[in-house]
PDB file of C-alpha atoms and ligand atoms in Angstrom:
ATOM      1  CA  MET A   1      -1.410  11.090 -23.531  1.00 89.00           C
ATOM      2  CA  LYS A   2       0.825  13.178 -21.235  1.00 96.00           C
ATOM      3  CA  GLY A   3       0.851  16.864 -20.365  1.00 97.00           C
ATOM      4  CA  ILE A   4       3.196  19.089 -18.382  1.00 97.00           C
ATOM      5  CA  ILE A   5       1.462  20.299 -15.231  1.00 97.00           C
ATOM      6  CA  THR A   6       2.759  22.823 -12.713  1.00 96.00           C
ATOM      7  CA  GLU A   7       0.033  22.391 -10.106  1.00 95.00           C
ATOM      8  CA  ILE A   8      -3.345  20.865  -9.404  1.00 97.00           C
ATOM      9  CA  GLU A   9      -5.212  23.073  -6.948  1.00 97.00           C
ATOM     10  CA  ARG A  10      -8.108  21.453  -5.119  1.00 97.00           C
ATOM     11  CA  PHE A  11     -10.968  23.333  -3.411  1.00 96.00           C
ATOM     12  CA  SER A  12     -10.402  26.485  -5.448  1.00 95.00           C
ATOM     13  CA  LEU A  13     -13.121  29.133  -5.123  1.00 93.00           C
ATOM     14  CA  ARG A  14     -11.525  31.622  -7.535  1.00 88.00           C
ATOM     15  CA  ASP A  15     -11.466  29.840 -10.859  1.00 91.00           C
ATOM     16  CA  GLY A  16     -15.152  29.667 -11.748  1.00 93.00           C
ATOM     17  CA  PRO A  17     -18.423  28.818 -10.004  1.00 94.00           C
ATOM     18  CA  GLY A  18     -18.616  26.543  -6.960  1.00 96.00           C
ATOM     19  CA  ILE A  19     -15.805  24.413  -5.595  1.00 97.00           C
ATOM     20  CA  ARG A  20     -13.319  23.549  -8.313  1.00 98.00           C
ATOM     21  CA  THR A  21     -10.156  21.669  -9.064  1.00 98.00           C
ATOM     22  CA  THR A  22      -7.881  23.830 -11.196  1.00 98.00           C
ATOM     23  CA  VAL A  23      -5.268  22.159 -13.375  1.00 98.00           C
ATOM     24  CA  PHE A  24      -2.410  24.502 -14.296  1.00 97.00           C
ATOM     25  CA  LEU A  25      -0.773  23.576 -17.599  1.00 98.00           C
ATOM     26  CA  LYS A  26       2.775  24.740 -18.240  1.00 98.00           C
ATOM     27  CA  GLY A  27       3.635  26.931 -21.235  1.00 98.00           C
ATOM     28  CA  CYS A  28       2.341  30.272 -22.489  1.00 98.00           C
ATOM     29  CA  ASN A  29       2.027  32.085 -25.817  1.00 98.00           C
ATOM     30  CA  MET A  30       2.283  35.522 -24.202  1.00 98.00           C
ATOM     31  CA  ALA A  31       4.962  36.963 -21.943  1.00 96.00           C
ATOM     32  CA  CYS A  32       3.132  39.417 -19.701  1.00 97.00           C
ATOM     33  CA  LYS A  33       5.691  41.379 -17.729  1.00 96.00           C
ATOM     34  CA  TRP A  34       3.485  41.277 -14.603  1.00 95.00           C
ATOM     35  CA  CYS A  35       2.831  37.503 -14.673  1.00 95.00           C
ATOM     36  CA  HIS A  36       2.392  36.185 -11.113  1.00 91.00           C
ATOM     37  CA  ASN A  37       2.994  32.601 -12.234  1.00 92.00           C
ATOM     38  CA  PRO A  38       6.330  33.047 -14.054  1.00 94.00           C
ATOM     39  CA  GLU A  39       7.139  29.352 -13.623  1.00 95.00           C
ATOM     40  CA  THR A  40       4.371  28.579 -16.128  1.00 94.00           C
ATOM     41  CA  LEU A  41       5.755  30.676 -19.005  1.00 95.00           C
ATOM     42  CA  GLN A  42       8.104  28.028 -20.446  1.00 95.00           C
ATOM     43  CA  ILE A  43       6.658  24.639 -21.312  1.00 95.00           C
ATOM     44  CA  LYS A  44       9.720  22.684 -20.129  1.00 94.00           C
ATOM     45  CA  PRO A  45      10.267  21.735 -16.472  1.00 95.00           C
ATOM     46  CA  GLN A  46      12.328  24.324 -14.550  1.00 97.00           C
ATOM     47  CA  LEU A  47      14.221  24.148 -11.293  1.00 97.00           C
ATOM     48  CA  MET A  48      13.191  26.684  -8.647  1.00 97.00           C
ATOM     49  CA  VAL A  49      15.968  27.452  -6.177  1.00 97.00           C
ATOM     50  CA  TYR A  50      15.446  28.653  -2.590  1.00 96.00           C
ATOM     51  CA  PRO A  51      18.999  29.059  -1.196  1.00 93.00           C
ATOM     52  CA  GLU A  52      17.743  30.208   2.215  1.00 94.00           C
ATOM     53  CA  LYS A  53      16.456  26.658   2.789  1.00 95.00           C
ATOM     54  CA  CYS A  54      19.717  24.947   1.802  1.00 95.00           C
ATOM     55  CA  LEU A  55      21.606  23.099   4.561  1.00 93.00           C
ATOM     56  CA  GLY A  56      24.629  22.346   2.368  1.00 92.00           C
ATOM     57  CA  CYS A  57      24.303  18.544   2.497  1.00 94.00           C
ATOM     58  CA  GLY A  58      25.596  18.184  -1.072  1.00 94.00           C
ATOM     59  CA  ALA A  59      23.025  15.573  -2.109  1.00 96.00           C
ATOM     60  CA  CYS A  60      22.026  17.584  -5.176  1.00 97.00           C
ATOM     61  CA  VAL A  61      25.646  17.737  -6.385  1.00 97.00           C
ATOM     62  CA  ARG A  62      26.050  13.980  -6.071  1.00 96.00           C
ATOM     63  CA  VAL A  63      22.905  13.111  -8.074  1.00 98.00           C
ATOM     64  CA  CYS A  64      23.035  15.799 -10.782  1.00 98.00           C
ATOM     65  CA  PRO A  65      23.839  13.969 -14.054  1.00 97.00           C
ATOM     66  CA  SER A  66      24.713  17.114 -16.020  1.00 96.00           C
ATOM     67  CA  GLY A  67      27.095  18.855 -13.647  1.00 96.00           C
ATOM     68  CA  ALA A  68      24.722  21.795 -13.242  1.00 97.00           C
ATOM     69  CA  ARG A  69      25.077  21.677  -9.458  1.00 96.00           C
ATOM     70  CA  THR A  70      28.652  21.885  -8.211  1.00 94.00           C
ATOM     71  CA  ILE A  71      30.703  22.867  -5.185  1.00 90.00           C
ATOM     72  CA  LYS A  72      33.500  25.347  -5.794  1.00 88.00           C
ATOM     73  CA  ASP A  73      35.666  26.712  -2.999  1.00 85.00           C
ATOM     74  CA  GLY A  74      33.228  25.244  -0.477  1.00 83.00           C
ATOM     75  CA  ALA A  75      30.204  27.039  -1.976  1.00 88.00           C
ATOM     76  CA  LEU A  76      27.291  25.584  -3.950  1.00 91.00           C
ATOM     77  CA  HIS A  77      26.857  26.723  -7.553  1.00 93.00           C
ATOM     78  CA  TYR A  78      24.070  26.167 -10.019  1.00 96.00           C
ATOM     79  CA  SER A  79      24.193  26.619 -13.801  1.00 96.00           C
ATOM     80  CA  ARG A  80      20.721  27.066 -15.230  1.00 95.00           C
ATOM     81  CA  ALA A  81      22.263  27.095 -18.709  1.00 94.00           C
ATOM     82  CA  ILE A  82      23.267  23.434 -18.523  1.00 96.00           C
ATOM     83  CA  CYS A  83      20.471  22.185 -16.242  1.00 97.00           C
ATOM     84  CA  THR A  84      18.206  19.810 -18.156  1.00 96.00           C
ATOM     85  CA  GLY A  85      15.344  20.010 -15.653  1.00 95.00           C
ATOM     86  CA  CYS A  86      15.534  16.285 -14.917  1.00 96.00           C
ATOM     87  CA  GLY A  87      14.464  16.850 -11.294  1.00 96.00           C
ATOM     88  CA  ALA A  88      16.897  14.368  -9.715  1.00 97.00           C
ATOM     89  CA  CYS A  89      18.257  17.005  -7.341  1.00 98.00           C
ATOM     90  CA  ALA A  90      14.798  18.139  -6.246  1.00 97.00           C
ATOM     91  CA  ASN A  91      13.881  14.531  -5.469  1.00 96.00           C
ATOM     92  CA  ASP A  92      16.876  14.215  -3.161  1.00 97.00           C
ATOM     93  CA  CYS A  93      16.691  17.662  -1.558  1.00 97.00           C
ATOM     94  CA  PHE A  94      14.834  17.065   1.679  1.00 96.00           C
ATOM     95  CA  THR A  95      14.782  20.727   2.808  1.00 96.00           C
ATOM     96  CA  GLY A  96      12.675  22.130  -0.030  1.00 96.00           C
ATOM     97  CA  ALA A  97      15.566  24.276  -1.305  1.00 97.00           C
ATOM     98  CA  LEU A  98      15.068  22.798  -4.795  1.00 97.00           C
ATOM     99  CA  ILE A  99      11.634  22.376  -6.361  1.00 97.00           C
ATOM    100  CA  LEU A 100      11.042  21.209  -9.911  1.00 97.00           C
ATOM    101  CA  SER A 101       8.195  23.129 -11.523  1.00 97.00           C
ATOM    102  CA  GLY A 102       6.472  21.065 -14.191  1.00 97.00           C
ATOM    103  CA  ARG A 103       5.904  17.326 -14.171  1.00 94.00           C
ATOM    104  CA  GLU A 104       4.684  15.035 -16.866  1.00 95.00           C
ATOM    105  CA  MET A 105       1.311  13.541 -15.999  1.00 97.00           C
ATOM    106  CA  THR A 106      -1.044  11.293 -17.895  1.00 98.00           C
ATOM    107  CA  VAL A 107      -4.737  12.079 -18.224  1.00 98.00           C
ATOM    108  CA  GLU A 108      -5.400   9.152 -15.883  1.00 98.00           C
ATOM    109  CA  GLU A 109      -3.060  10.551 -13.221  1.00 98.00           C
ATOM    110  CA  VAL A 110      -4.740  13.970 -13.338  1.00 98.00           C
ATOM    111  CA  MET A 111      -8.156  12.296 -13.216  1.00 98.00           C
ATOM    112  CA  GLU A 112      -7.180  10.422 -10.061  1.00 98.00           C
ATOM    113  CA  GLU A 113      -6.846  13.771  -8.277  1.00 97.00           C
ATOM    114  CA  ILE A 114      -9.917  15.300  -9.901  1.00 98.00           C
ATOM    115  CA  LEU A 115     -12.233  12.446  -8.979  1.00 98.00           C
ATOM    116  CA  GLN A 116     -11.405  12.689  -5.273  1.00 96.00           C
ATOM    117  CA  ASP A 117     -13.637  15.779  -5.055  1.00 96.00           C
ATOM    118  CA  ARG A 118     -16.509  14.684  -7.247  1.00 94.00           C
ATOM    119  CA  ALA A 119     -19.051  15.121  -4.400  1.00 94.00           C
ATOM    120  CA  TYR A 120     -17.968  18.731  -3.834  1.00 96.00           C
ATOM    121  CA  TYR A 121     -18.437  19.635  -7.506  1.00 96.00           C
ATOM    122  CA  LYS A 122     -21.953  18.268  -7.477  1.00 92.00           C
ATOM    123  CA  ASN A 123     -23.023  19.931  -4.232  1.00 94.00           C
ATOM    124  CA  SER A 124     -21.520  23.343  -4.981  1.00 96.00           C
ATOM    125  CA  GLY A 125     -22.170  23.688  -8.713  1.00 95.00           C
ATOM    126  CA  GLY A 126     -18.411  23.514  -9.277  1.00 97.00           C
ATOM    127  CA  GLY A 127     -16.199  21.415 -11.497  1.00 98.00           C
ATOM    128  CA  VAL A 128     -12.816  21.427 -13.181  1.00 98.00           C
ATOM    129  CA  THR A 129     -10.974  24.435 -14.625  1.00 98.00           C
ATOM    130  CA  LEU A 130      -8.030  24.220 -17.002  1.00 98.00           C
ATOM    131  CA  SER A 131      -5.669  27.147 -16.520  1.00 97.00           C
ATOM    132  CA  GLY A 132      -1.966  27.959 -16.825  1.00 94.00           C
ATOM    133  CA  GLY A 133       0.214  29.397 -18.164  1.00 94.00           C
ATOM    134  CA  GLU A 134      -1.960  29.119 -21.185  1.00 98.00           C
ATOM    135  CA  LEU A 135      -3.762  25.792 -21.505  1.00 98.00           C
ATOM    136  CA  THR A 136      -3.970  26.059 -25.303  1.00 98.00           C
ATOM    137  CA  THR A 137      -0.199  25.579 -25.615  1.00 98.00           C
ATOM    138  CA  GLN A 138      -0.946  21.886 -24.931  1.00 98.00           C
ATOM    139  CA  PRO A 139      -4.086  21.510 -27.059  1.00 98.00           C
ATOM    140  CA  GLU A 140      -4.069  17.724 -27.519  1.00 98.00           C
ATOM    141  CA  PHE A 141      -3.621  17.069 -23.814  1.00 98.00           C
ATOM    142  CA  ALA A 142      -6.241  19.677 -22.912  1.00 98.00           C
ATOM    143  CA  ARG A 143      -8.730  18.076 -25.261  1.00 98.00           C
ATOM    144  CA  ALA A 144      -8.051  14.564 -23.979  1.00 98.00           C
ATOM    145  CA  LEU A 145      -8.420  15.702 -20.368  1.00 98.00           C
ATOM    146  CA  LEU A 146     -11.635  17.629 -21.063  1.00 98.00           C
ATOM    147  CA  GLU A 147     -13.115  14.617 -22.863  1.00 98.00           C
ATOM    148  CA  THR A 148     -12.432  12.416 -19.857  1.00 98.00           C
ATOM    149  CA  VAL A 149     -13.761  14.963 -17.348  1.00 98.00           C
ATOM    150  CA  LYS A 150     -16.959  15.424 -19.370  1.00 98.00           C
ATOM    151  CA  ALA A 151     -17.397  11.661 -19.688  1.00 98.00           C
ATOM    152  CA  GLU A 152     -17.540  11.609 -15.865  1.00 97.00           C
ATOM    153  CA  GLY A 153     -20.373  14.159 -15.948  1.00 97.00           C
ATOM    154  CA  ILE A 154     -18.269  16.924 -14.368  1.00 98.00           C
ATOM    155  CA  SER A 155     -18.631  20.563 -15.407  1.00 98.00           C
ATOM    156  CA  THR A 156     -15.645  22.166 -17.165  1.00 98.00           C
ATOM    157  CA  ALA A 157     -14.234  25.662 -17.581  1.00 98.00           C
ATOM    158  CA  LEU A 158     -11.258  27.288 -19.290  1.00 98.00           C
ATOM    159  CA  GLU A 159      -9.135  30.236 -18.197  1.00 98.00           C
ATOM    160  CA  THR A 160      -7.469  31.484 -21.366  1.00 98.00           C
ATOM    161  CA  ASN A 161      -5.752  34.545 -22.831  1.00 98.00           C
ATOM    162  CA  MET A 162      -7.667  33.959 -26.090  1.00 98.00           C
ATOM    163  CA  HIS A 163      -4.494  34.149 -28.156  1.00 98.00           C
ATOM    164  CA  ALA A 164      -4.508  30.622 -29.642  1.00 98.00           C
ATOM    165  CA  PRO A 165      -5.576  30.085 -33.267  1.00 98.00           C
ATOM    166  CA  TRP A 166      -9.378  29.892 -33.434  1.00 98.00           C
ATOM    167  CA  HIS A 167      -9.342  26.253 -34.605  1.00 98.00           C
ATOM    168  CA  VAL A 168      -7.882  25.276 -31.203  1.00 98.00           C
ATOM    169  CA  TYR A 169     -10.863  26.844 -29.420  1.00 98.00           C
ATOM    170  CA  GLU A 170     -13.235  25.228 -31.927  1.00 98.00           C
ATOM    171  CA  SER A 171     -11.847  21.817 -30.998  1.00 98.00           C
ATOM    172  CA  LEU A 172     -12.210  22.452 -27.236  1.00 98.00           C
ATOM    173  CA  LEU A 173     -15.498  24.363 -26.978  1.00 98.00           C
ATOM    174  CA  PRO A 174     -17.847  21.356 -27.369  1.00 98.00           C
ATOM    175  CA  LEU A 175     -16.227  19.980 -24.203  1.00 98.00           C
ATOM    176  CA  VAL A 176     -16.452  23.192 -22.164  1.00 98.00           C
ATOM    177  CA  ASP A 177     -19.295  24.769 -20.146  1.00 98.00           C
ATOM    178  CA  LEU A 178     -17.711  28.151 -19.373  1.00 98.00           C
ATOM    179  CA  VAL A 179     -14.903  30.211 -20.898  1.00 98.00           C
ATOM    180  CA  MET A 180     -13.212  32.858 -18.754  1.00 98.00           C
ATOM    181  CA  PHE A 181     -10.911  34.967 -20.889  1.00 98.00           C
ATOM    182  CA  ASP A 182      -8.726  38.034 -20.460  1.00 97.00           C
ATOM    183  CA  ILE A 183      -8.604  41.230 -22.392  1.00 98.00           C
ATOM    184  CA  LYS A 184      -5.479  42.666 -20.859  1.00 98.00           C
ATOM    185  CA  ILE A 185      -4.902  45.910 -22.764  1.00 98.00           C
ATOM    186  CA  PHE A 186      -7.041  47.527 -25.475  1.00 97.00           C
ATOM    187  CA  ASP A 187      -4.360  49.655 -27.134  1.00 96.00           C
ATOM    188  CA  CYS A 188      -2.683  47.328 -29.628  1.00 97.00           C
ATOM    189  CA  GLU A 189       0.844  48.755 -29.371  1.00 97.00           C
ATOM    190  CA  ALA A 190       0.722  48.827 -25.571  1.00 97.00           C
ATOM    191  CA  HIS A 191      -0.503  45.224 -25.621  1.00 98.00           C
ATOM    192  CA  ARG A 192       2.492  44.246 -27.742  1.00 98.00           C
ATOM    193  CA  LYS A 193       4.875  46.129 -25.464  1.00 98.00           C
ATOM    194  CA  TRP A 194       3.644  44.529 -22.217  1.00 98.00           C
ATOM    195  CA  THR A 195       2.671  41.014 -23.363  1.00 98.00           C
ATOM    196  CA  GLY A 196       4.943  40.451 -26.358  1.00 97.00           C
ATOM    197  CA  VAL A 197       2.079  40.047 -28.846  1.00 98.00           C
ATOM    198  CA  SER A 198      -0.619  42.103 -30.547  1.00 98.00           C
ATOM    199  CA  ASN A 199      -4.198  41.850 -29.233  1.00 98.00           C
ATOM    200  CA  GLU A 200      -5.798  41.532 -32.688  1.00 98.00           C
ATOM    201  CA  ARG A 201      -6.332  37.777 -32.470  1.00 98.00           C
ATOM    202  CA  VAL A 202      -7.618  38.082 -28.883  1.00 98.00           C
ATOM    203  CA  LEU A 203     -10.318  40.534 -29.929  1.00 98.00           C
ATOM    204  CA  GLU A 204     -11.208  38.558 -33.059  1.00 98.00           C
ATOM    205  CA  ASN A 205     -11.485  35.306 -31.079  1.00 98.00           C
ATOM    206  CA  ALA A 206     -13.628  37.071 -28.475  1.00 98.00           C
ATOM    207  CA  ARG A 207     -16.092  38.126 -31.173  1.00 98.00           C
ATOM    208  CA  LYS A 208     -16.183  34.583 -32.579  1.00 98.00           C
ATOM    209  CA  LEU A 209     -16.695  33.057 -29.137  1.00 98.00           C
ATOM    210  CA  ALA A 210     -19.592  35.389 -28.366  1.00 97.00           C
ATOM    211  CA  LYS A 211     -21.351  34.231 -31.551  1.00 97.00           C
ATOM    212  CA  THR A 212     -21.195  30.567 -30.468  1.00 97.00           C
ATOM    213  CA  GLY A 213     -23.621  31.141 -27.579  1.00 95.00           C
ATOM    214  CA  LYS A 214     -21.177  29.532 -25.121  1.00 97.00           C
ATOM    215  CA  ASP A 215     -21.260  30.900 -21.554  1.00 97.00           C
ATOM    216  CA  PHE A 216     -18.349  33.266 -21.029  1.00 98.00           C
ATOM    217  CA  LEU A 217     -17.054  36.103 -18.905  1.00 97.00           C
ATOM    218  CA  VAL A 218     -14.379  38.722 -19.529  1.00 98.00           C
ATOM    219  CA  ARG A 219     -11.612  39.677 -17.137  1.00 97.00           C
ATOM    220  CA  THR A 220      -8.828  42.253 -17.004  1.00 98.00           C
ATOM    221  CA  PRO A 221      -5.822  42.124 -14.694  1.00 97.00           C
ATOM    222  CA  VAL A 222      -5.473  45.716 -13.455  1.00 97.00           C
ATOM    223  CA  ILE A 223      -1.759  46.489 -13.548  1.00 96.00           C
ATOM    224  CA  PRO A 224      -0.451  49.715 -11.996  1.00 94.00           C
ATOM    225  CA  GLY A 225       1.033  52.032 -14.627  1.00 93.00           C
ATOM    226  CA  VAL A 226       0.014  49.729 -17.491  1.00 96.00           C
ATOM    227  CA  ASN A 227      -3.774  49.659 -17.865  1.00 96.00           C
ATOM    228  CA  ASP A 228      -5.181  51.157 -14.655  1.00 95.00           C
ATOM    229  CA  SER A 229      -6.392  54.294 -16.442  1.00 96.00           C
ATOM    230  CA  GLN A 230     -10.040  55.176 -16.914  1.00 96.00           C
ATOM    231  CA  GLU A 231      -9.472  55.285 -20.686  1.00 97.00           C
ATOM    232  CA  GLU A 232      -7.989  51.759 -20.915  1.00 97.00           C
ATOM    233  CA  ILE A 233     -10.460  50.050 -18.600  1.00 98.00           C
ATOM    234  CA  GLY A 234     -13.320  52.005 -20.159  1.00 98.00           C
ATOM    235  CA  ASN A 235     -12.341  50.892 -23.684  1.00 98.00           C
ATOM    236  CA  ILE A 236     -12.005  47.231 -22.653  1.00 98.00           C
ATOM    237  CA  ALA A 237     -15.315  47.353 -20.771  1.00 98.00           C
ATOM    238  CA  GLU A 238     -17.080  48.880 -23.760  1.00 98.00           C
ATOM    239  CA  PHE A 239     -15.714  46.137 -26.021  1.00 98.00           C
ATOM    240  CA  ALA A 240     -16.746  43.444 -23.503  1.00 98.00           C
ATOM    241  CA  GLY A 241     -20.257  44.900 -23.375  1.00 97.00           C
ATOM    242  CA  SER A 242     -20.464  45.058 -27.180  1.00 97.00           C
ATOM    243  CA  LEU A 243     -19.903  41.281 -27.412  1.00 97.00           C
ATOM    244  CA  GLY A 244     -23.315  40.621 -25.852  1.00 95.00           C
ATOM    245  CA  GLY A 245     -23.983  37.666 -23.597  1.00 92.00           C
ATOM    246  CA  ALA A 246     -21.074  37.862 -21.132  1.00 94.00           C
ATOM    247  CA  GLN A 247     -22.101  36.870 -17.603  1.00 93.00           C
ATOM    248  CA  TYR A 248     -20.107  39.760 -16.146  1.00 96.00           C
ATOM    249  CA  TYR A 249     -16.874  41.726 -16.466  1.00 97.00           C
ATOM    250  CA  GLU A 250     -14.252  41.289 -13.774  1.00 97.00           C
ATOM    251  CA  LEU A 251     -11.332  43.482 -12.758  1.00 97.00           C
ATOM    252  CA  LEU A 252      -8.538  41.452 -11.161  1.00 96.00           C
ATOM    253  CA  LEU A 253      -6.263  43.620  -9.049  1.00 95.00           C
ATOM    254  CA  PHE A 254      -2.492  43.173  -9.455  1.00 92.00           C
ATOM    255  CA  ASN A 255      -1.191  40.186  -7.506  1.00 86.00           C
ATOM    256  CA  PRO A 256       2.339  40.722  -6.096  1.00 85.00           C
ATOM    257  CA  LEU A 257       2.660  37.141  -4.844  1.00 82.00           C
ATOM    258  CA  GLY A 258       4.864  36.104  -7.770  1.00 85.00           C
ATOM    259  CA  GLU A 259       7.942  37.932  -6.378  1.00 90.00           C
ATOM    260  CA  SER A 260       9.458  34.926  -4.634  1.00 92.00           C
ATOM    261  CA  LYS A 261       8.949  32.846  -7.776  1.00 95.00           C
ATOM    262  CA  TYR A 262      10.958  35.313  -9.879  1.00 95.00           C
ATOM    263  CA  GLN A 263      13.764  35.029  -7.319  1.00 95.00           C
ATOM    264  CA  ALA A 264      13.574  31.220  -7.353  1.00 96.00           C
ATOM    265  CA  LEU A 265      13.789  31.213 -11.151  1.00 96.00           C
ATOM    266  CA  GLN A 266      16.608  33.784 -11.030  1.00 93.00           C
ATOM    267  CA  THR A 267      14.853  35.961 -13.555  1.00 94.00           C
ATOM    268  CA  ASP A 268      14.107  39.703 -13.727  1.00 93.00           C
ATOM    269  CA  ASN A 269      10.872  40.913 -12.163  1.00 95.00           C
ATOM    270  CA  HIS A 270       9.708  44.062 -13.911  1.00 94.00           C
ATOM    271  CA  PHE A 271       7.153  44.741 -11.153  1.00 93.00           C
ATOM    272  CA  GLU A 272       9.351  44.103  -8.133  1.00 92.00           C
ATOM    273  CA  GLY A 273       7.946  45.996  -5.152  1.00 91.00           C
ATOM    274  CA  ALA A 274       4.771  47.052  -6.997  1.00 92.00           C
ATOM    275  CA  SER A 275       1.440  47.153  -5.157  1.00 90.00           C
ATOM    276  CA  PRO A 276      -2.152  46.727  -6.314  1.00 90.00           C
ATOM    277  CA  SER A 277      -3.990  49.903  -7.347  1.00 87.00           C
ATOM    278  CA  PRO A 278      -5.424  51.796  -4.335  1.00 89.00           C
ATOM    279  CA  VAL A 279      -9.032  51.079  -3.325  1.00 90.00           C
ATOM    280  CA  LYS A 280     -10.114  54.531  -4.523  1.00 92.00           C
ATOM    281  CA  THR A 281      -8.704  53.854  -8.006  1.00 93.00           C
ATOM    282  CA  ALA A 282     -10.283  50.387  -8.124  1.00 94.00           C
ATOM    283  CA  ASP A 283     -13.677  51.817  -7.112  1.00 95.00           C
ATOM    284  CA  ARG A 284     -13.484  54.483  -9.814  1.00 96.00           C
ATOM    285  CA  LEU A 285     -12.452  51.920 -12.466  1.00 97.00           C
ATOM    286  CA  LYS A 286     -15.348  49.684 -11.458  1.00 97.00           C
ATOM    287  CA  GLN A 287     -17.761  52.581 -11.850  1.00 97.00           C
ATOM    288  CA  ILE A 288     -16.339  53.477 -15.290  1.00 97.00           C
ATOM    289  CA  ALA A 289     -16.470  49.822 -16.357  1.00 98.00           C
ATOM    290  CA  GLU A 290     -20.124  49.539 -15.334  1.00 97.00           C
ATOM    291  CA  GLU A 291     -21.010  52.689 -17.272  1.00 97.00           C
ATOM    292  CA  ARG A 292     -19.127  51.694 -20.425  1.00 97.00           C
ATOM    293  CA  SER A 293     -19.994  47.969 -20.496  1.00 97.00           C
ATOM    294  CA  GLY A 294     -23.605  48.115 -19.316  1.00 96.00           C
ATOM    295  CA  MET A 295     -22.828  44.872 -17.444  1.00 95.00           C
ATOM    296  CA  PRO A 296     -22.340  43.845 -13.831  1.00 95.00           C
ATOM    297  CA  VAL A 297     -18.688  44.381 -12.855  1.00 97.00           C
ATOM    298  CA  ARG A 298     -16.833  42.523 -10.114  1.00 96.00           C
ATOM    299  CA  VAL A 299     -13.498  43.361  -8.538  1.00 95.00           C
ATOM    300  CA  GLY A 300     -11.344  40.440  -7.441  1.00 89.00           C
TER     301      GLY A 300
HETATM  302  S1  SF4 B 401      20.214  18.805  -1.626  1.00 89.17           S
HETATM  303 FE1  SF4 B 401      19.109  20.674  -1.007  1.00 89.17          FE
HETATM  304  S2  SF4 B 401      19.845  21.060   1.087  1.00 89.17           S
HETATM  305 FE2  SF4 B 401      21.296  19.616   0.160  1.00 89.17          FE
HETATM  306  S3  SF4 B 401      22.918  20.952  -0.724  1.00 89.17           S
HETATM  307 FE3  SF4 B 401      21.439  20.546  -2.337  1.00 89.17          FE
HETATM  308  S4  SF4 B 401      20.025  22.332  -2.236  1.00 89.17           S
HETATM  309 FE4  SF4 B 401      21.147  22.253  -0.282  1.00 89.17          FE
HETATM  310  S1  SF4 B 402      17.257  19.384 -12.436  1.00 89.17           S
HETATM  311 FE1  SF4 B 402      18.636  17.697 -13.037  1.00 89.17          FE
HETATM  312  S2  SF4 B 402      20.153  18.671 -14.379  1.00 89.17           S
HETATM  313 FE2  SF4 B 402      19.117  20.320 -13.254  1.00 89.17          FE
HETATM  314  S3  SF4 B 402      20.407  20.699 -11.473  1.00 89.17           S
HETATM  315 FE3  SF4 B 402      18.823  19.228 -10.844  1.00 89.17          FE
HETATM  316  S4  SF4 B 402      19.762  17.216 -11.159  1.00 89.17           S
HETATM  317 FE4  SF4 B 402      20.997  18.695 -12.289  1.00 89.17          FE
END
């Protein structure tokens, strides 16, 4: 069983309790315009190009089997349209100017990395988190990996947008200790505008998850000009509180670190130059969220 992975992050302290290894699966079923991991949106491998690191050695042109990298009039050219994402050029580019995002890995290969930190999971109350992208776009691989992690006695968590069909979650939940899911926008039409899909299934799945008794927490990325209003955050917080049983509600401030990735993928960045909401706004939203949810609220 193979999956497409963009990154395996060891010693993560952000993706659940304790020290964790987070496995980022490629592919997503939403298209959030603020995504700070744009390289995870498509499930296929993609070449990321950093021309400022290029020394002009021409190695990539010589190994490219599809003619996507060429030299014309002494200058390097790249055609993303005909690039197959084979990765041959990235393998031969010693300067880091070309990086292939997304590699096929077997469950065993991922486990090799996970098991290196087994002692840290045990001592810190941590474990393994599957994230993305959206991990449910590779449901068979996710299930196979979770089965193997659980068989090793390691705790598991999911970071999900809750937009997969419910039967996918039903197949994964017996193998999962904690579900961390997003409610990004409460207004249905605004959700469709900014993420490409309605939020109806997200909300329905959230209600179903809460009834299972599984440990979960709710999070909202706070995006300037999109959902950083008291009305939006208040409505989401109230819904999160109405589910009953969430550990806490978390506001995740906008992360501008994806800018260089948009440039490397040569794709438009709707939030170019944007900054996280000011501290005063974040404090006020936290206060509103506490009042409307009746739950502890964290800001991350
Ligand atoms: S292999 Fe790397 S450094 Fe050499 S020309 Fe290609 S992109 Fe530039
Ligand atoms: S990833 Fe493969 S097809 Fe694409 S430019 Fe590199 S060598 Fe050519």
